[in-house]
Tab-separated table of C-alpha atoms and ligand atoms in Angstrom:
chain	number	residue	atom	x	y	z
A	1	MET	CA	-55.068	-71.554	-45.977
A	2	ASN	CA	-54.509	-73.800	-49.001
A	3	LYS	CA	-51.012	-74.217	-50.383
A	4	SER	CA	-50.240	-74.524	-54.112
A	5	ILE	CA	-48.155	-77.261	-55.692
A	6	ILE	CA	-47.204	-78.033	-59.254
A	7	LEU	CA	-48.993	-81.241	-60.250
A	8	GLY	CA	-47.621	-81.580	-63.780
A	9	LEU	CA	-45.520	-79.889	-66.453
A	10	GLY	CA	-45.699	-80.024	-70.237
A	11	HIS	CA	-44.178	-78.443	-73.307
A	12	TYR	CA	-44.437	-78.418	-77.064
A	13	ILE	CA	-41.857	-77.252	-79.554
A	14	PRO	CA	-42.719	-77.095	-83.264
A	15	PRO	CA	-40.600	-79.511	-85.330
A	16	LYS	CA	-39.109	-77.008	-87.809
A	17	VAL	CA	-35.505	-76.157	-86.789
A	18	VAL	CA	-33.900	-72.887	-87.935
A	19	THR	CA	-30.151	-72.682	-87.358
A	20	ASN	CA	-27.933	-69.617	-87.088
A	21	HIS	CA	-26.554	-70.593	-90.508
A	22	ASP	CA	-30.092	-70.483	-91.959
A	23	LEU	CA	-30.515	-66.913	-90.651
A	24	ALA	CA	-27.098	-65.886	-91.978
A	25	LYS	CA	-28.441	-66.580	-95.492
A	26	LEU	CA	-31.200	-64.001	-94.955
A	27	MET	CA	-29.338	-61.169	-93.199
A	28	ASP	CA	-25.869	-59.917	-92.348
A	29	THR	CA	-25.155	-62.067	-89.312
A	30	SER	CA	-23.108	-65.157	-88.498
A	31	ASP	CA	-23.257	-68.306	-86.413
A	32	GLU	CA	-20.175	-67.076	-84.567
A	33	TRP	CA	-21.734	-63.687	-83.636
A	34	ILE	CA	-24.980	-65.241	-82.414
A	35	ARG	CA	-23.272	-67.993	-80.384
A	36	GLN	CA	-20.731	-65.676	-78.798
A	37	ARG	CA	-23.187	-62.900	-77.906
A	38	THR	CA	-26.159	-65.035	-76.853
A	39	GLY	CA	-25.349	-68.762	-76.636
A	40	ILE	CA	-28.094	-69.544	-79.182
A	41	VAL	CA	-27.382	-72.233	-81.796
A	42	GLU	CA	-30.849	-72.854	-83.217
A	43	ARG	CA	-34.524	-72.169	-82.612
A	44	HIS	CA	-37.843	-73.662	-83.790
A	45	TYR	CA	-40.542	-72.002	-85.907
A	46	VAL	CA	-44.181	-72.986	-86.421
A	47	GLU	CA	-45.514	-73.904	-89.857
A	48	ASN	CA	-48.190	-71.786	-91.513
A	49	GLY	CA	-51.551	-72.254	-89.762
A	50	VAL	CA	-50.110	-73.287	-86.380
A	51	GLY	CA	-50.486	-70.809	-83.525
A	52	ASN	CA	-50.335	-70.580	-79.752
A	53	THR	CA	-53.632	-72.442	-79.458
A	54	GLU	CA	-52.304	-75.554	-81.204
A	55	MET	CA	-48.954	-75.565	-79.374
A	56	SER	CA	-50.599	-74.943	-75.990
A	57	TYR	CA	-53.063	-77.763	-76.638
A	58	GLU	CA	-50.161	-80.221	-77.076
A	59	ALA	CA	-48.290	-78.873	-74.018
A	60	THR	CA	-51.471	-79.119	-71.917
A	61	HIS	CA	-52.009	-82.769	-72.812
A	62	MET	CA	-48.432	-83.590	-71.836
A	63	ALA	CA	-48.941	-81.890	-68.454
A	64	LEU	CA	-52.289	-83.619	-67.877
A	65	LYS	CA	-50.700	-87.019	-68.566
A	66	GLU	CA	-47.833	-86.183	-66.250
A	67	ALA	CA	-50.260	-85.143	-63.489
A	68	GLY	CA	-52.599	-88.096	-64.050
A	69	LEU	CA	-55.508	-85.715	-64.640
A	70	ARG	CA	-58.242	-85.288	-67.267
A	71	ILE	CA	-58.973	-81.966	-68.925
A	72	GLN	CA	-62.339	-81.896	-67.088
A	73	ASP	CA	-60.386	-81.588	-63.822
A	74	ILE	CA	-59.047	-78.142	-64.823
A	75	ASP	CA	-61.172	-75.296	-63.439
A	76	CYS	CA	-59.261	-72.222	-64.694
A	77	ILE	CA	-56.913	-71.331	-67.582
A	78	ILE	CA	-54.281	-68.580	-67.348
A	79	LEU	CA	-52.325	-68.039	-70.559
A	80	ALA	CA	-49.380	-65.656	-70.915
A	81	THR	CA	-48.223	-64.467	-74.339
A	82	LEU	CA	-47.026	-61.315	-76.100
A	83	SER	CA	-47.955	-62.821	-79.464
A	84	PRO	CA	-51.674	-63.657	-79.213
A	85	ASP	CA	-53.244	-65.639	-82.067
A	86	TYR	CA	-55.629	-62.701	-82.680
A	87	THR	CA	-55.951	-59.145	-81.341
A	88	PHE	CA	-59.087	-60.283	-79.542
A	89	PRO	CA	-60.476	-62.351	-77.955
A	90	GLY	CA	-57.633	-63.674	-75.848
A	91	THR	CA	-55.796	-66.841	-76.866
A	92	ALA	CA	-56.958	-68.549	-73.645
A	93	CYS	CA	-60.510	-68.532	-75.085
A	94	PHE	CA	-59.379	-70.285	-78.283
A	95	LEU	CA	-57.406	-72.808	-76.251
A	96	GLN	CA	-60.385	-73.435	-73.997
A	97	GLU	CA	-62.501	-74.145	-77.107
A	98	LYS	CA	-59.901	-76.581	-78.466
A	99	LEU	CA	-59.551	-78.317	-75.099
A	100	GLY	CA	-63.348	-78.705	-74.975
A	101	VAL	CA	-63.987	-77.231	-71.520
A	102	PRO	CA	-66.577	-74.466	-72.022
A	103	GLY	CA	-67.546	-72.397	-68.986
A	104	ILE	CA	-64.311	-72.235	-67.024
A	105	PRO	CA	-62.496	-68.868	-66.849
A	106	ALA	CA	-59.928	-68.229	-69.585
A	107	ILE	CA	-57.509	-65.407	-68.771
A	108	ASP	CA	-54.821	-63.836	-70.982
A	109	LEU	CA	-51.786	-62.122	-69.423
A	110	ARG	CA	-49.538	-59.594	-71.170
A	111	GLN	CA	-46.341	-59.609	-69.113
A	112	GLN	CA	-43.926	-60.793	-71.814
A	113	CYS	CA	-40.860	-62.609	-70.432
A	114	THR	CA	-42.235	-62.634	-66.882
A	115	GLY	CA	-45.732	-63.711	-67.976
A	116	PHE	CA	-45.413	-67.258	-66.678
A	117	ILE	CA	-44.294	-66.180	-63.181
A	118	TYR	CA	-47.090	-63.588	-63.071
A	119	GLY	CA	-49.490	-66.402	-64.054
A	120	LEU	CA	-48.059	-68.710	-61.412
A	121	SER	CA	-48.494	-65.998	-58.798
A	122	ILE	CA	-52.121	-65.363	-59.750
A	123	ALA	CA	-52.802	-69.117	-59.747
A	124	ASP	CA	-51.173	-69.340	-56.307
A	125	GLN	CA	-53.524	-66.649	-54.939
A	126	PHE	CA	-56.595	-68.379	-56.484
A	127	ILE	CA	-55.542	-71.686	-54.894
A	128	LYS	CA	-54.804	-70.096	-51.509
A	129	SER	CA	-58.183	-68.368	-51.448
A	130	GLY	CA	-59.961	-71.595	-52.405
A	131	MET	CA	-61.452	-70.049	-55.558
A	132	TYR	CA	-60.064	-72.735	-57.923
A	133	GLN	CA	-58.462	-76.141	-57.376
A	134	LYS	CA	-56.603	-77.048	-60.572
A	135	ILE	CA	-55.298	-74.214	-62.699
A	136	LEU	CA	-53.586	-74.538	-66.058
A	137	VAL	CA	-50.851	-71.874	-66.351
A	138	ILE	CA	-49.368	-71.550	-69.843
A	139	GLY	CA	-46.609	-69.519	-71.444
A	140	THR	CA	-46.685	-69.595	-75.221
A	141	GLU	CA	-45.162	-67.618	-78.049
A	142	VAL	CA	-45.143	-67.453	-81.838
A	143	HIS	CA	-42.400	-64.984	-82.661
A	144	SER	CA	-41.488	-66.233	-86.117
A	145	THR	CA	-44.388	-64.558	-87.941
A	146	GLY	CA	-43.498	-61.130	-86.463
A	147	LEU	CA	-39.748	-60.889	-87.034
A	148	GLU	CA	-37.908	-58.963	-89.715
A	149	PHE	CA	-35.806	-61.359	-91.795
A	150	ALA	CA	-33.424	-58.677	-93.056
A	151	THR	CA	-30.266	-56.996	-91.720
A	152	ARG	CA	-32.329	-54.087	-90.306
A	153	GLY	CA	-33.950	-56.434	-87.773
A	154	ARG	CA	-31.016	-58.753	-87.090
A	155	ASP	CA	-30.359	-57.688	-83.484
A	156	VAL	CA	-33.832	-58.876	-82.474
A	157	THR	CA	-34.617	-61.567	-85.040
A	158	VAL	CA	-31.729	-63.879	-84.174
A	159	LEU	CA	-32.825	-64.039	-80.523
A	160	PHE	CA	-36.366	-65.361	-80.672
A	161	GLY	CA	-38.052	-68.728	-81.208
A	162	ASP	CA	-41.497	-70.334	-80.931
A	163	GLY	CA	-42.825	-72.752	-78.324
A	164	ALA	CA	-45.353	-73.403	-75.566
A	165	ALA	CA	-45.081	-74.854	-72.078
A	166	CYS	CA	-47.290	-75.105	-69.018
A	167	ALA	CA	-47.786	-76.150	-65.433
A	168	ILE	CA	-50.882	-77.438	-63.687
A	169	VAL	CA	-51.134	-75.826	-60.271
A	170	GLY	CA	-53.201	-77.576	-57.620
A	171	VAL	CA	-53.885	-77.772	-53.888
A	172	SER	CA	-51.348	-79.454	-51.618
A	173	LYS	CA	-53.045	-82.013	-49.391
A	174	LYS	CA	-50.043	-82.467	-47.111
A	175	GLU	CA	-48.368	-80.310	-44.483
A	176	ASP	CA	-44.897	-81.203	-45.771
A	177	GLY	CA	-43.598	-77.735	-46.637
A	178	LYS	CA	-43.733	-78.485	-50.364
A	179	GLY	CA	-45.208	-76.165	-52.948
A	180	ILE	CA	-44.981	-72.546	-54.077
A	181	LEU	CA	-43.307	-70.754	-51.153
A	182	SER	CA	-43.510	-67.204	-52.520
A	183	THR	CA	-43.753	-65.140	-55.698
A	184	HIS	CA	-42.427	-61.611	-56.282
A	185	LEU	CA	-43.719	-59.390	-59.088
A	186	HIS	CA	-42.429	-56.039	-60.375
A	187	ALA	CA	-42.765	-53.637	-63.298
A	188	ASP	CA	-41.406	-50.233	-64.322
A	189	GLY	CA	-43.295	-48.688	-67.228
A	190	ARG	CA	-40.768	-45.877	-67.588
A	191	TYR	CA	-38.813	-48.374	-69.690
A	192	ALA	CA	-41.749	-49.654	-71.753
A	193	ARG	CA	-40.258	-48.356	-75.005
A	194	GLU	CA	-36.864	-50.014	-74.543
A	195	LEU	CA	-38.316	-53.287	-75.833
A	196	TRP	CA	-41.635	-53.004	-77.642
A	197	THR	CA	-43.654	-53.220	-80.813
A	198	GLU	CA	-45.161	-49.879	-81.766
A	199	ALA	CA	-47.684	-50.902	-84.423
A	200	PRO	CA	-50.480	-51.690	-84.897
A	201	SER	CA	-51.626	-49.182	-82.261
A	202	CYS	CA	-55.123	-47.907	-81.463
A	203	LYS	CA	-53.552	-44.433	-81.108
A	204	SER	CA	-52.906	-44.438	-84.835
A	205	HIS	CA	-55.704	-43.731	-87.377
A	206	PRO	CA	-55.887	-46.312	-88.867
A	207	ARG	CA	-54.040	-48.686	-86.556
A	208	MET	CA	-51.666	-49.786	-89.289
A	209	THR	CA	-50.429	-47.383	-91.949
A	210	GLN	CA	-48.155	-47.628	-94.978
A	211	LYS	CA	-45.622	-45.622	-92.912
A	212	HIS	CA	-45.644	-48.346	-90.228
A	213	LEU	CA	-45.038	-50.965	-92.897
A	214	ASP	CA	-42.241	-48.962	-94.564
A	215	GLU	CA	-40.521	-48.135	-91.272
A	216	GLY	CA	-40.961	-51.671	-89.967
A	217	SER	CA	-42.562	-50.399	-86.766
A	218	TRP	CA	-44.701	-53.539	-86.527
A	219	TYR	CA	-41.491	-55.459	-85.777
A	220	PRO	CA	-40.169	-55.604	-82.193
A	221	LYS	CA	-37.526	-52.982	-81.364
A	222	MET	CA	-35.014	-53.298	-78.550
A	223	ASN	CA	-32.328	-51.241	-76.922
A	224	GLY	CA	-30.230	-54.375	-76.355
A	225	ARG	CA	-27.579	-52.796	-74.135
A	226	ALA	CA	-30.109	-51.121	-71.814
A	227	VAL	CA	-32.108	-54.325	-71.525
A	228	PHE	CA	-28.974	-56.351	-70.810
A	229	VAL	CA	-27.733	-54.035	-68.046
A	230	SER	CA	-31.152	-53.756	-66.349
A	231	ALA	CA	-31.683	-57.510	-66.622
A	232	VAL	CA	-28.480	-58.326	-64.734
A	233	LYS	CA	-29.404	-55.834	-61.982
A	234	LYS	CA	-33.047	-56.856	-61.593
A	235	PHE	CA	-32.403	-60.608	-61.743
A	236	GLU	CA	-30.076	-60.220	-58.782
A	237	GLU	CA	-32.554	-58.067	-56.828
A	238	VAL	CA	-35.547	-60.301	-57.385
A	239	ILE	CA	-33.688	-63.547	-56.617
A	240	GLN	CA	-32.365	-61.941	-53.424
A	241	GLU	CA	-35.909	-60.889	-52.537
A	242	ALA	CA	-37.148	-64.502	-52.834
A	243	LEU	CA	-34.238	-65.854	-50.760
A	244	GLU	CA	-34.698	-63.262	-48.013
A	245	LYS	CA	-38.467	-63.735	-47.832
A	246	ASN	CA	-37.950	-67.458	-47.183
A	247	GLU	CA	-34.812	-67.056	-45.067
A	248	VAL	CA	-32.749	-69.344	-47.302
A	249	LYS	CA	-29.307	-69.011	-48.889
A	250	ILE	CA	-28.050	-69.642	-52.397
A	251	SER	CA	-26.504	-72.881	-51.138
A	252	ASP	CA	-29.994	-74.105	-50.070
A	253	VAL	CA	-31.316	-73.805	-53.641
A	254	SER	CA	-30.867	-76.890	-55.837
A	255	LEU	CA	-31.714	-75.303	-59.186
A	256	PHE	CA	-32.005	-71.780	-60.575
A	257	ILE	CA	-34.138	-71.420	-63.679
A	258	PHE	CA	-33.612	-68.086	-65.390
A	259	HIS	CA	-35.705	-66.708	-68.216
A	260	GLN	CA	-33.706	-67.745	-71.270
A	261	ALA	CA	-32.898	-64.386	-72.906
A	262	ASN	CA	-29.138	-64.608	-73.232
A	263	LEU	CA	-26.655	-67.082	-71.762
A	264	ARG	CA	-24.334	-64.141	-71.004
A	265	ILE	CA	-27.006	-62.603	-68.756
A	266	VAL	CA	-27.279	-65.867	-66.787
A	267	GLN	CA	-23.480	-66.043	-66.504
A	268	ALA	CA	-23.216	-62.407	-65.396
A	269	VAL	CA	-25.883	-62.804	-62.680
A	270	CYS	CA	-24.335	-66.058	-61.442
A	271	GLU	CA	-20.910	-64.449	-61.254
A	272	LYS	CA	-22.246	-61.436	-59.340
A	273	MET	CA	-24.239	-63.529	-56.865
A	274	GLY	CA	-21.863	-66.473	-56.498
A	275	ILE	CA	-24.308	-68.991	-57.981
A	276	PRO	CA	-22.435	-72.004	-59.418
A	277	LEU	CA	-23.342	-72.371	-63.130
A	278	GLU	CA	-23.966	-76.092	-62.521
A	279	LYS	CA	-26.967	-75.015	-60.446
A	280	THR	CA	-28.634	-73.426	-63.491
A	281	PHE	CA	-30.592	-75.131	-66.253
A	282	ASN	CA	-30.253	-73.584	-69.713
A	283	ASN	CA	-31.808	-74.595	-73.023
A	284	ILE	CA	-31.538	-71.294	-74.926
A	285	GLN	CA	-28.982	-73.057	-77.159
A	286	LYS	CA	-31.806	-75.130	-78.704
A	287	TYR	CA	-34.780	-72.788	-78.563
A	288	GLY	CA	-33.615	-69.159	-78.429
A	289	ASN	CA	-35.737	-66.793	-76.372
A	290	THR	CA	-39.304	-68.113	-76.239
A	291	THR	CA	-40.414	-65.268	-73.927
A	292	ALA	CA	-43.463	-66.366	-71.869
A	293	ALA	CA	-42.757	-70.025	-72.696
A	294	SER	CA	-39.113	-69.896	-71.666
A	295	ILE	CA	-39.399	-70.606	-67.917
A	296	PRO	CA	-41.998	-73.413	-68.069
A	297	LEU	CA	-40.084	-74.901	-71.030
A	298	ALA	CA	-36.869	-75.000	-68.997
A	299	LEU	CA	-38.759	-76.275	-65.942
A	300	SER	CA	-40.486	-79.027	-67.920
A	301	GLU	CA	-37.246	-80.148	-69.601
A	302	ALA	CA	-35.299	-80.041	-66.338
A	303	TRP	CA	-37.983	-82.220	-64.732
A	304	GLN	CA	-37.984	-84.668	-67.682
A	305	GLU	CA	-34.186	-84.921	-67.495
A	306	GLY	CA	-34.268	-85.707	-63.774
A	307	LYS	CA	-32.598	-82.423	-62.812
A	308	ILE	CA	-35.299	-81.717	-60.212
A	309	LYS	CA	-35.871	-84.170	-57.388
A	310	LYS	CA	-38.496	-84.366	-54.675
A	311	GLY	CA	-37.639	-81.994	-51.843
A	312	ASP	CA	-35.482	-79.707	-54.035
A	313	LEU	CA	-35.710	-75.957	-53.693
A	314	VAL	CA	-36.120	-74.377	-57.165
A	315	CYS	CA	-35.836	-70.659	-57.878
A	316	LEU	CA	-37.469	-69.176	-60.993
A	317	SER	CA	-36.591	-65.662	-62.153
A	318	ALA	CA	-37.405	-63.519	-65.170
A	319	PHE	CA	-36.840	-60.083	-66.650
A	320	GLY	CA	-38.150	-58.542	-69.833
A	321	SER	CA	-40.237	-56.063	-71.760
A	322	GLY	CA	-42.258	-53.630	-69.678
A	323	PHE	CA	-39.814	-53.624	-67.953
A	324	THR	CA	-41.189	-56.432	-65.830
A	325	TRP	CA	-39.298	-58.768	-63.521
A	326	ALA	CA	-40.325	-61.522	-61.131
A	327	SER	CA	-39.238	-64.551	-59.144
A	328	ALA	CA	-40.737	-67.590	-57.449
A	329	LEU	CA	-39.360	-70.064	-54.946
A	330	ILE	CA	-40.793	-73.578	-55.029
A	331	ARG	CA	-40.140	-76.562	-52.747
A	332	TRP	CA	-40.584	-79.600	-55.014
B	1	UT7	O1	-36.323	-61.506	-73.278
B	1	UT7	C1	-36.277	-60.111	-73.427
B	1	UT7	C2	-35.096	-59.588	-72.871
B	1	UT7	N1	-34.083	-59.421	-73.865
B	1	UT7	C3	-32.828	-59.458	-73.511
B	1	UT7	O2	-32.550	-59.702	-72.369
B	1	UT7	C4	-31.765	-59.125	-74.522
B	1	UT7	C5	-30.715	-58.286	-73.877
B	1	UT7	N2	-29.682	-57.840	-74.773
B	1	UT7	C6	-28.804	-58.693	-75.336
B	1	UT7	O3	-28.882	-59.891	-75.139
B	1	UT7	C7	-27.680	-58.125	-76.156
B	1	UT7	O4	-27.664	-56.727	-76.009
B	1	UT7	C8	-27.745	-58.488	-77.665
B	1	UT7	C9	-27.467	-59.976	-77.855
B	1	UT7	C10	-29.103	-58.153	-78.227
B	1	UT7	C11	-26.686	-57.718	-78.420
B	1	UT7	O5	-25.407	-57.982	-77.882
B	1	UT7	P1	-24.406	-56.778	-77.566
B	1	UT7	O6	-23.150	-57.395	-77.137
B	1	UT7	O7	-25.110	-55.852	-76.603
B	1	UT7	O8	-24.184	-56.123	-78.979
B	1	UT7	P2	-24.547	-54.636	-79.467
B	1	UT7	O9	-26.024	-54.423	-79.502
B	1	UT7	O10	-23.722	-53.673	-78.697
B	1	UT7	O11	-23.990	-54.708	-80.934
B	1	UT7	C12	-22.625	-54.921	-81.219
B	1	UT7	C13	-22.451	-54.909	-82.725
B	1	UT7	C14	-23.094	-53.698	-83.392
B	1	UT7	O12	-22.269	-53.306	-84.459
B	1	UT7	P3	-21.273	-52.040	-84.266
B	1	UT7	O13	-22.166	-50.889	-83.909
B	1	UT7	O14	-20.350	-52.444	-83.154
B	1	UT7	O15	-20.627	-51.940	-85.600
B	1	UT7	C15	-24.390	-54.287	-83.960
B	1	UT7	O16	-24.838	-53.584	-85.097
B	1	UT7	O17	-23.080	-56.074	-83.295
B	1	UT7	C16	-23.960	-55.676	-84.346
B	1	UT7	N3	-25.056	-56.632	-84.384
B	1	UT7	C17	-24.989	-57.794	-85.063
B	1	UT7	N4	-24.007	-58.332	-85.816
B	1	UT7	C18	-24.238	-59.551	-86.348
B	1	UT7	C19	-26.269	-56.555	-83.789
B	1	UT7	N5	-26.983	-57.669	-84.051
B	1	UT7	C20	-26.211	-58.453	-84.847
B	1	UT7	C21	-26.392	-59.715	-85.428
B	1	UT7	N6	-25.385	-60.216	-86.182
B	1	UT7	N7	-27.512	-60.432	-85.266
């Protein structure tokens, strides 16, 4: 059976920086509150007219360069986002058009914060089965056009930022134990309404009403405490699951990359599990929560900064809306 390896990583962050101080001018919040509760200092927002397609295009070209590949080498696109450019068709189709590779499959995933690991897992199965050889897996998010810039939405608005990042997954030619060792996917829809956006909805006639606009139900809503508590629990479970499956210990892992939702969540999980904080890579300070982009963005930056070396064992883990949670263990 084929084994999957990551051939290249890429990311793109829009240039416009929005600091906590900038947000404090628009709503009742403060730099101190945001830093203390989340670790976030600033985030980036796209300019008008830029969407997931444009950001993903840039991230893809960085990954292709890194992998020494041409776009014609890619035979499948998997794109994870909760903020698609349009309701339909999927953003992967628009990206495929922009990349100029008509004909190859273009798949959208809707798994929010765990979207990238779900995508990685699907790519891994395609590679193992021999169906595709070089798969572009992207996580991308434009939150800034869907946030409420007023005190009513402050608990959610201060958390999120825009960005795109990706990995090219290919076939390992060597029997050296390197590559994606395992992936672990979970969901529990009983908690779907703890972090969601209610409108527009096809259950409503019409999908968007004046009431939705007045009540702000087209903005994301979150039960922050419930999400926080479940996140700490499920991160631990799903990391443990990956370690047990591969019969390795925390001390065998070189780097833990957590979905960047809140620095306090990372600290709480590390404390519970005995993971030294130095073994984690965090960039939430600069980007906020970029949801599906967060894990590949951290992975790509960690790689660029030389934090991942050949032979390292890297553990990815995520938790978010759905609820969904997932992990992956990769030998670099
Ligand atoms: O990627 C998706 C997954 N998402 C997450 O993992 C997020 C998980 N949740 C969290 O990270 C945290 O729950 C938050 C950062 C969202 C909130 O932190 P918290 O320590 O749980 O605060 P809280 O919701 O209990 O709110 C504490 C206070 C409240 O005021 P009162 O009721 O104590 O008077 C809030 O109204 O802070 C207030 N508050 C704010 N104050 C200033 C809420 N948001 C803000 C804000 N600025 N932005």
